[in-house]
mmCIF file of C-alpha atoms in Angstrom:
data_model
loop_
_atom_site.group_PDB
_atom_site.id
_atom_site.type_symbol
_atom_site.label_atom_id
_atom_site.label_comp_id
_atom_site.label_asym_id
_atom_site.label_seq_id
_atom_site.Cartn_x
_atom_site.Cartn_y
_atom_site.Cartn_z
ATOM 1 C CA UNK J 7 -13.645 11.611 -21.186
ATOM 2 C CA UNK J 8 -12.498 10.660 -17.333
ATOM 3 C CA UNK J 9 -9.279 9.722 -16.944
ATOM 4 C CA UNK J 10 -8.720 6.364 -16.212
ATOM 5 C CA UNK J 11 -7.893 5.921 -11.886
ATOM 6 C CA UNK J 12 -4.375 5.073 -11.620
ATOM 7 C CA UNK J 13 -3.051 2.014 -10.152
ATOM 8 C CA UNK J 14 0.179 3.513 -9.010
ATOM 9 C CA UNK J 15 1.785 5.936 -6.442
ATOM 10 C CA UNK J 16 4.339 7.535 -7.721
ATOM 11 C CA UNK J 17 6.942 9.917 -6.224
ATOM 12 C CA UNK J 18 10.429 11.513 -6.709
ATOM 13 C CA UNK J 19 13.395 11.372 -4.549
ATOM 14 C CA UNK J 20 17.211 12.057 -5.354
ATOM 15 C CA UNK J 21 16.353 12.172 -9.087
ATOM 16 C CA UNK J 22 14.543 8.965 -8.625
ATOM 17 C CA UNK J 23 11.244 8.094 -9.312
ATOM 18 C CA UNK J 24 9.528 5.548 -6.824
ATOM 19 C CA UNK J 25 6.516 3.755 -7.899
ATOM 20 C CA UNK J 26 4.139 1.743 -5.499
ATOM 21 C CA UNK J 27 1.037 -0.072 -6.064
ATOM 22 C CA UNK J 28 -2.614 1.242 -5.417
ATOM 23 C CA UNK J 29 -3.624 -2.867 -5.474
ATOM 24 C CA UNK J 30 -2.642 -5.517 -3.066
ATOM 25 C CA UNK J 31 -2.720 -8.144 -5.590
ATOM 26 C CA UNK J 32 -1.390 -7.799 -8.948
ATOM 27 C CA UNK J 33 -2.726 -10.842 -11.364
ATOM 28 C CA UNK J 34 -4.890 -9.809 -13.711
ATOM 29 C CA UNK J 35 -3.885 -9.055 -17.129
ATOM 30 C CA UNK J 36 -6.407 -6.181 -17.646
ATOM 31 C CA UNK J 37 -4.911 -4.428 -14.114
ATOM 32 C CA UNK J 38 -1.053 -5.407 -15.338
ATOM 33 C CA UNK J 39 -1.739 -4.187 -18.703
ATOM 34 C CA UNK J 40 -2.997 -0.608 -17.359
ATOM 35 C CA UNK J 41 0.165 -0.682 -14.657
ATOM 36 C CA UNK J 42 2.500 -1.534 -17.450
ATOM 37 C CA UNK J 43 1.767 1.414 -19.621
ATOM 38 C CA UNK J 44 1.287 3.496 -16.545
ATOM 39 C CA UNK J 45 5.260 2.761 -15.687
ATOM 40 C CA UNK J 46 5.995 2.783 -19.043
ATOM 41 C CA UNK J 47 4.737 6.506 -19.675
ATOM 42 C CA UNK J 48 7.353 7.398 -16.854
ATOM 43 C CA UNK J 49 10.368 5.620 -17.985
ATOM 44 C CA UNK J 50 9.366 7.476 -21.475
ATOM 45 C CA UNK J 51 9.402 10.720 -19.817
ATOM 46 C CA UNK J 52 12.598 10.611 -18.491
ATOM 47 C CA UNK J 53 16.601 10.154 -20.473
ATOM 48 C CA UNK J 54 18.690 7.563 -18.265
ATOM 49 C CA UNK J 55 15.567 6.824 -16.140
ATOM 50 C CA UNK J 56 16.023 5.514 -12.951
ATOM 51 C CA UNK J 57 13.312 3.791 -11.349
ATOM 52 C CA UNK J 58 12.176 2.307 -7.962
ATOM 53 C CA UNK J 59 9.138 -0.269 -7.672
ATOM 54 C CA UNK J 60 8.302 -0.776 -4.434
ATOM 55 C CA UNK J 61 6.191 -3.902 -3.350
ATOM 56 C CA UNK J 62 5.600 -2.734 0.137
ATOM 57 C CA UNK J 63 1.348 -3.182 0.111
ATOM 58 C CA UNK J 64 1.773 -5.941 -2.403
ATOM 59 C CA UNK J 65 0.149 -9.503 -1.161
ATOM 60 C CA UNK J 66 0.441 -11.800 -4.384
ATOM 61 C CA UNK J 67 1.772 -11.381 -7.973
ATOM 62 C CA UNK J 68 1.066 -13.843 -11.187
ATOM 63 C CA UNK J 69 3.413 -14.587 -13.226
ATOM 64 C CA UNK J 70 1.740 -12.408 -16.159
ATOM 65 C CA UNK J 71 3.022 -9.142 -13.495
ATOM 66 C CA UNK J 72 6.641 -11.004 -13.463
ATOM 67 C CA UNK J 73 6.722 -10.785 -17.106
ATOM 68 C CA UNK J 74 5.517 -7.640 -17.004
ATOM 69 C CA UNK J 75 8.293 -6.389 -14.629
ATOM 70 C CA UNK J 76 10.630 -8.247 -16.994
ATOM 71 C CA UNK J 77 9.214 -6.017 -20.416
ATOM 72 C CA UNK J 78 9.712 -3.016 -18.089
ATOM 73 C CA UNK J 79 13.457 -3.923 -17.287
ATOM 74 C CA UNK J 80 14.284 -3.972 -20.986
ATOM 75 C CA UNK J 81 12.420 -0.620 -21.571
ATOM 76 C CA UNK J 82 14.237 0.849 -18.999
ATOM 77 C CA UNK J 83 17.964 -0.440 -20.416
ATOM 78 C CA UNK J 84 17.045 0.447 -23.660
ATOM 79 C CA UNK J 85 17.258 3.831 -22.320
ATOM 80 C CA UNK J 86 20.363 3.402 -20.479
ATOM 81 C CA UNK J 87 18.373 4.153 -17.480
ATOM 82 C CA UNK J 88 18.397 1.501 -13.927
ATOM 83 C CA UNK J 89 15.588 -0.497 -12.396
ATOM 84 C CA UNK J 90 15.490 -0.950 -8.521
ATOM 85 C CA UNK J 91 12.740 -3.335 -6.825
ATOM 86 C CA UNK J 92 12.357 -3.101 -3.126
ATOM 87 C CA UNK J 93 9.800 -3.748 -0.071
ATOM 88 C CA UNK J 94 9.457 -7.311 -1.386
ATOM 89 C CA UNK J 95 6.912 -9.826 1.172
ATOM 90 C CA UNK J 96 8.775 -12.917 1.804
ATOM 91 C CA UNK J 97 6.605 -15.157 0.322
ATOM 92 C CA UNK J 98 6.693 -13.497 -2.958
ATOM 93 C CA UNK J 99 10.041 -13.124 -2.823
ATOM 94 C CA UNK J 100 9.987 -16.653 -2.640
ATOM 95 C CA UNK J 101 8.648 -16.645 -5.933
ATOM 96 C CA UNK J 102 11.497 -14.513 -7.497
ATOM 97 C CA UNK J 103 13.857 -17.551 -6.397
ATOM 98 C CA UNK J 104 12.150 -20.128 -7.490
ATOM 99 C CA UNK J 105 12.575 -18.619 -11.639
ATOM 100 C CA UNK J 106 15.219 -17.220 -10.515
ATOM 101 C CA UNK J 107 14.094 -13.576 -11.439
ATOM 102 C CA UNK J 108 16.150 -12.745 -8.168
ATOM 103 C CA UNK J 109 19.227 -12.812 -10.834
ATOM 104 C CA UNK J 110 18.048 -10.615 -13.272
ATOM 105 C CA UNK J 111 16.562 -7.753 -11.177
ATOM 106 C CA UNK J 112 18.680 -5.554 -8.423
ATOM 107 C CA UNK J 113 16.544 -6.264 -5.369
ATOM 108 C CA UNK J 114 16.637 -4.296 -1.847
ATOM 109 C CA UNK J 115 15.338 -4.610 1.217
ATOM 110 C CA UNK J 116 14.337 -1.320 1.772
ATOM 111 C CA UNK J 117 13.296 1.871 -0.560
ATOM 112 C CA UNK J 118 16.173 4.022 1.583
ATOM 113 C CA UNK J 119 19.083 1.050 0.320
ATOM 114 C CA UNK J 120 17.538 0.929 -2.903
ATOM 115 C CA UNK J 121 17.779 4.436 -3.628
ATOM 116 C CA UNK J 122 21.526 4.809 -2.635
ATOM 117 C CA UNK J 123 22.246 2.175 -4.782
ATOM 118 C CA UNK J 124 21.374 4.204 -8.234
ATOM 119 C CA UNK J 125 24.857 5.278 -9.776
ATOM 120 C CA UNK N 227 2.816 -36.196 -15.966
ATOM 121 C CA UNK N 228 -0.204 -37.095 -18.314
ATOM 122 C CA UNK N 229 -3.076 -39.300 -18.413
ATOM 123 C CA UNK N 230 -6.046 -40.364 -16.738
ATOM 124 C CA UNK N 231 -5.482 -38.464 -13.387
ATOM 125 C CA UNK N 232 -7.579 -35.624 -13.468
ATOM 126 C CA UNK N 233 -10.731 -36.359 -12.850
ATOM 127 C CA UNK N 234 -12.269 -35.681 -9.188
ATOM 128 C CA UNK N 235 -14.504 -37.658 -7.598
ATOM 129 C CA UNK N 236 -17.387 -35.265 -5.676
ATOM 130 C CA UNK N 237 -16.223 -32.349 -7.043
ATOM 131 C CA UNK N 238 -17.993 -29.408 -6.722
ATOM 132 C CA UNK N 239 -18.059 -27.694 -10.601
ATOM 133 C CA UNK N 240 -18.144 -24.136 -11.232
ATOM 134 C CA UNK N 241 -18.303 -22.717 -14.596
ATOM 135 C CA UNK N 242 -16.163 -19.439 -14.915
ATOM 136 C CA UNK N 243 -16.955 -16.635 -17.099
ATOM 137 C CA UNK N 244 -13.702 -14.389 -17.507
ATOM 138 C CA UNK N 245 -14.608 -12.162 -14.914
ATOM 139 C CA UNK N 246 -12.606 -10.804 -12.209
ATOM 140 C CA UNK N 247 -14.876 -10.931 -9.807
ATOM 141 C CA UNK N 248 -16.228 -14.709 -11.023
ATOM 142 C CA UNK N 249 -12.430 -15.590 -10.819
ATOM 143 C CA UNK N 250 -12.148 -14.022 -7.145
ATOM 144 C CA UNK N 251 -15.312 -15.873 -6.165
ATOM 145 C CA UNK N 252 -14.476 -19.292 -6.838
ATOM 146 C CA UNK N 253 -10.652 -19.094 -5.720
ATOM 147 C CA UNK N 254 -12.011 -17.185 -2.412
ATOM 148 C CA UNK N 255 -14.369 -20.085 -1.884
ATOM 149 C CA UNK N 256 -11.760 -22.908 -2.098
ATOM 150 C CA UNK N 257 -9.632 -20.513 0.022
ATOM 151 C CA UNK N 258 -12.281 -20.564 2.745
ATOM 152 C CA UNK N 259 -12.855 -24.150 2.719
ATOM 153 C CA UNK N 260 -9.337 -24.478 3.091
ATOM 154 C CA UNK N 261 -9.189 -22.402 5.849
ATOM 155 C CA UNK N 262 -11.631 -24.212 7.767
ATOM 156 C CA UNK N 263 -9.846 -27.557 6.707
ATOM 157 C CA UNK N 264 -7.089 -26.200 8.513
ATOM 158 C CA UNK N 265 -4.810 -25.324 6.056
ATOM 159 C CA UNK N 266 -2.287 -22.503 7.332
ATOM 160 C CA UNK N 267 -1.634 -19.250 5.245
ATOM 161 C CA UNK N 268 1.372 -20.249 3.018
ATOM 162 C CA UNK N 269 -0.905 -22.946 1.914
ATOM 163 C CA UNK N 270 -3.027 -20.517 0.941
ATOM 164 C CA UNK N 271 -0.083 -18.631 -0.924
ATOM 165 C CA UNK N 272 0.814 -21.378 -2.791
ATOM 166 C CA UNK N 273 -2.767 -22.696 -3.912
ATOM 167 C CA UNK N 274 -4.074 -18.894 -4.997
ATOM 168 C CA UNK N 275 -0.920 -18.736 -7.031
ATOM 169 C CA UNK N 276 -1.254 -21.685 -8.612
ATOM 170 C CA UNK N 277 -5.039 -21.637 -9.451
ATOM 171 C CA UNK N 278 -4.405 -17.813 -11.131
ATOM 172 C CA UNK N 279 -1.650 -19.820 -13.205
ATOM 173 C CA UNK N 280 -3.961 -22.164 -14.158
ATOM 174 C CA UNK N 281 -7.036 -20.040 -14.587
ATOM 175 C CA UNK N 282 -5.387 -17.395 -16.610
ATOM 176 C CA UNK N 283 -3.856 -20.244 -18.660
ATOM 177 C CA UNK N 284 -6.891 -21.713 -19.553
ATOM 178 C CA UNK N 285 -8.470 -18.208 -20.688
ATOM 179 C CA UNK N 286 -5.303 -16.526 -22.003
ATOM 180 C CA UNK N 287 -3.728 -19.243 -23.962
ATOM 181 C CA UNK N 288 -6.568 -22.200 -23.828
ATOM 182 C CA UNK N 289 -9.812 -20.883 -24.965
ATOM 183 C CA UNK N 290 -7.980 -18.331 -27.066
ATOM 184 C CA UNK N 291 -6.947 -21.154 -29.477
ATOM 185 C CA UNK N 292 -10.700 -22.742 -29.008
ATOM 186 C CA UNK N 293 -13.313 -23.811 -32.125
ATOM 187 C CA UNK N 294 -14.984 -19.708 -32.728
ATOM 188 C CA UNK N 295 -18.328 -21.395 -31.401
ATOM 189 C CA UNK N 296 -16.854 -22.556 -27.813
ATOM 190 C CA UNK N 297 -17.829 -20.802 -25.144
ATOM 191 C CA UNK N 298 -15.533 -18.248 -23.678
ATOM 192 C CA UNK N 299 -15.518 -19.764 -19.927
ATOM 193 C CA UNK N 300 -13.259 -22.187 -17.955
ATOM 194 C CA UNK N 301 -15.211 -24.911 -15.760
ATOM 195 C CA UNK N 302 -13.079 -25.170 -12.241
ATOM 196 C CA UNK N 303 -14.028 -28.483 -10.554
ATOM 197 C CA UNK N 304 -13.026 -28.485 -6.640
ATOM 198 C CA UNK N 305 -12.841 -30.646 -3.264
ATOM 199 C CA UNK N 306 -11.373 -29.395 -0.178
ATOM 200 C CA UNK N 307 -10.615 -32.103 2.784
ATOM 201 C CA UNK N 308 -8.540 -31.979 6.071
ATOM 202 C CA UNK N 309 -5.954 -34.088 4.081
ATOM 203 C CA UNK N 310 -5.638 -32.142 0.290
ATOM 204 C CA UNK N 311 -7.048 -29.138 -1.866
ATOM 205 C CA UNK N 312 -7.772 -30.773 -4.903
ATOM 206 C CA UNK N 313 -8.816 -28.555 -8.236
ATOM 207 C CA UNK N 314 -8.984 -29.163 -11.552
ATOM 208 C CA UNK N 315 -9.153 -26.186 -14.306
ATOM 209 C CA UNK N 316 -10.065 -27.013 -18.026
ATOM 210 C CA UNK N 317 -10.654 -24.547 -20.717
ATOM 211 C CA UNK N 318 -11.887 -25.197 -24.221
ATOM 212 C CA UNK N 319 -8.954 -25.300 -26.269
ATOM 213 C CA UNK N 320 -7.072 -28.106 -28.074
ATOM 214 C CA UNK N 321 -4.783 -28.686 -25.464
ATOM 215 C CA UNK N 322 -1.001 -28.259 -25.133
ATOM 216 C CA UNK N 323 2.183 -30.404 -24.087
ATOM 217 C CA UNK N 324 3.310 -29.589 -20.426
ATOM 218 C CA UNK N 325 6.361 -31.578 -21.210
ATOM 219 C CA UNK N 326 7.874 -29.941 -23.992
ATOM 220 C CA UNK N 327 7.466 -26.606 -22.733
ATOM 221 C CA UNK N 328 11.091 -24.737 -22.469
ATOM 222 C CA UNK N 329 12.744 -24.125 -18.768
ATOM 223 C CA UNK N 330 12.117 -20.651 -17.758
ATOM 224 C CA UNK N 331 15.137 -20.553 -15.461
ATOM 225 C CA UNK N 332 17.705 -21.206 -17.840
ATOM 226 C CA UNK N 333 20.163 -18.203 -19.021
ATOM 227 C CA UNK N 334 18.325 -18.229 -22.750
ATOM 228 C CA UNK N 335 14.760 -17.541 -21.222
ATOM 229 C CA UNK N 336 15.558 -15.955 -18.185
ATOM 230 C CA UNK N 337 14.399 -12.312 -19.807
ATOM 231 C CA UNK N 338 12.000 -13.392 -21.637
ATOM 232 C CA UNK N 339 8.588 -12.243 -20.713
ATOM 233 C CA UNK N 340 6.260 -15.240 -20.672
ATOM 234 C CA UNK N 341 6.244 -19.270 -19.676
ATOM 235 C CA UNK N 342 6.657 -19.148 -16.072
ATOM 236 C CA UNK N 343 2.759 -20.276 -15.109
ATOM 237 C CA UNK N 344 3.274 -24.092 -15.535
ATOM 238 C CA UNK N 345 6.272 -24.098 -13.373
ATOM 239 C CA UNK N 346 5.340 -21.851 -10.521
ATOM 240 C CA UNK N 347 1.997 -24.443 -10.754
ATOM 241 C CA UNK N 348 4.692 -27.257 -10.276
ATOM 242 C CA UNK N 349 6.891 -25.587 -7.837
ATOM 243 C CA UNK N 350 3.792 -24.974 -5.433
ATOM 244 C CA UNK N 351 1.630 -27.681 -5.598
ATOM 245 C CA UNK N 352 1.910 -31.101 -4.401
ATOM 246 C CA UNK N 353 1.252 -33.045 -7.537
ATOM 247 C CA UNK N 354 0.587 -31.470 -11.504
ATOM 248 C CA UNK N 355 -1.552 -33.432 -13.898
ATOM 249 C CA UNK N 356 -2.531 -33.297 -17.320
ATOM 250 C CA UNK N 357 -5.016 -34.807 -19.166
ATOM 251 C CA UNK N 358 -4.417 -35.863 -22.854
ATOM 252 C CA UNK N 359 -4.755 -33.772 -24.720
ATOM 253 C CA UNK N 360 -3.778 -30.739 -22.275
ATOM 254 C CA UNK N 361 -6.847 -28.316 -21.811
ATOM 255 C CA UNK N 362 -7.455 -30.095 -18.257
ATOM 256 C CA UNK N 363 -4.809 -29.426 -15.368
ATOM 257 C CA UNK N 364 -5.456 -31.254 -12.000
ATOM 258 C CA UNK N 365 -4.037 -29.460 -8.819
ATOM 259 C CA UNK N 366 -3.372 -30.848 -5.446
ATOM 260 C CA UNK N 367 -1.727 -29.664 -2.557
ATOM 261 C CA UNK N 368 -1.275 -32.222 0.586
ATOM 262 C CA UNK N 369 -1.139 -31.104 3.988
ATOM 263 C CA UNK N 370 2.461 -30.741 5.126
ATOM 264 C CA UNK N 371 4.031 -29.581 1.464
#
């Protein structure tokens, strides 16, 4: 059977593992669901994970991918490991202020600050 | 806010089947019209967020609690002028109530994963109605929000 195409980038730097996206909007639930247990197969693989998601080519997000981010946050804590998000556009940052998701995740400008900010 | 505020006069009416590229289509086309209206980019932000709030809405948690016979589709209804981009979205479900849904941004939901559509839809968008009994959401966004 092929293997399904992934919708992620992913690399390793400094013992941490950067993800970016392959799509320039993320809104569907059929293309969340398939990037959710894409990420979710590398926090898995790791103890402590720590884990960058960068936003760089990202346009738009729905709230079904914030929610999504949010389930991936609580995987990652439940195995003591760190989330990182980073390369955010403005206007979607925008829309991590307005629910105030801007609390609840550890946001950078850049992958570089990100990265030295794992303990 | 509720009531009899959702209808659109001269709407055009599309009827959605839960499609990705159906969905693209339609939201692409009011995007356009927009455009050529004269509407700026962060208008366009703002509407394609809210009409994938509303969309998914309608097929995620609308028709999903439909009569087994309904049709899974969602009819979009649509009018684009220099002054507003008005849209309506209704789904075949028995409706819920906007108003009693919980505040996302408050400590107690803050982490939880869902019920954040409604109020990016309100945050974005000029004006928010419902019909009674809540399958039918009317958008509009004005020039100059």
């Amino acid at each position: 059977m092929a293997q399904a195409e992934s919708r992620l980038r992913v690399s390793n730097r400094a013992g941490v593992t950067t993800v970016e996206f392959a799509d320039r909007n993320i809104l569907d639930e059929a293309n969340i669901q398939a990037i959710s247990e894409e990420i979710s197969a590398l926090i898995d693989r790791a103890d402590e994970p720590k884990l960058l998601i960068s936003f760089a080519n990202v346009d738009h997000l729905s709230s079904a991918a914030l929610g999504a981010l949010i389930t991936i946050n609580h995987r990652i804590r439940d195995r003591k490991g760190q989330l990182r998000l980073a390369n955010i556009d403005p206007q979607i940052y925008e829309v991590f202020v307005i629910t105030r998701l801007n609390k609840l995740f550890d946001i950078h400008d850049t992958t570089d600050e990100a990265i030295a900010s794992f303990d | 806010m509720t009531g009899n505020h959702t209808a659109i006069p001269g709407a055009t009416r599309v009827v959605l089947k839960r499609d990705r590229t159906d969905i693209d289509r339609v939201i692409d086309t009011i995007l356009e019209q927009a455009a050529r209206h004269g509407f700026e980019n962060g208008s366009a932000f703002a509407i394609r967020l809210a009409l994938e709030e509303a969309i998914t809405n309608a097929f995620v948690h609308g028709n999903q609690k439909a009569p087994p016979d309904a049709e899974d589709t969602v009819i979009v209804e649509y009018r684009v002028d220099d002054a507003a981009v008005d849209v309506a979205v209704e789904d075949h479900g028995p409706g819920f109530n906007p108003d009693a849904l919980p505040d996302p941004t408050s400590e107690e939901n803050l982490a939880k994963p869902s019920g954040r559509g409604v109020m990016l839809m309100r945050a974005y968008m000029s004006e928010v109605f419902f019909n009674q009994p809540g399958n039918r959401v009317r958008l509009i966004y004005r020039r100059g929000s």
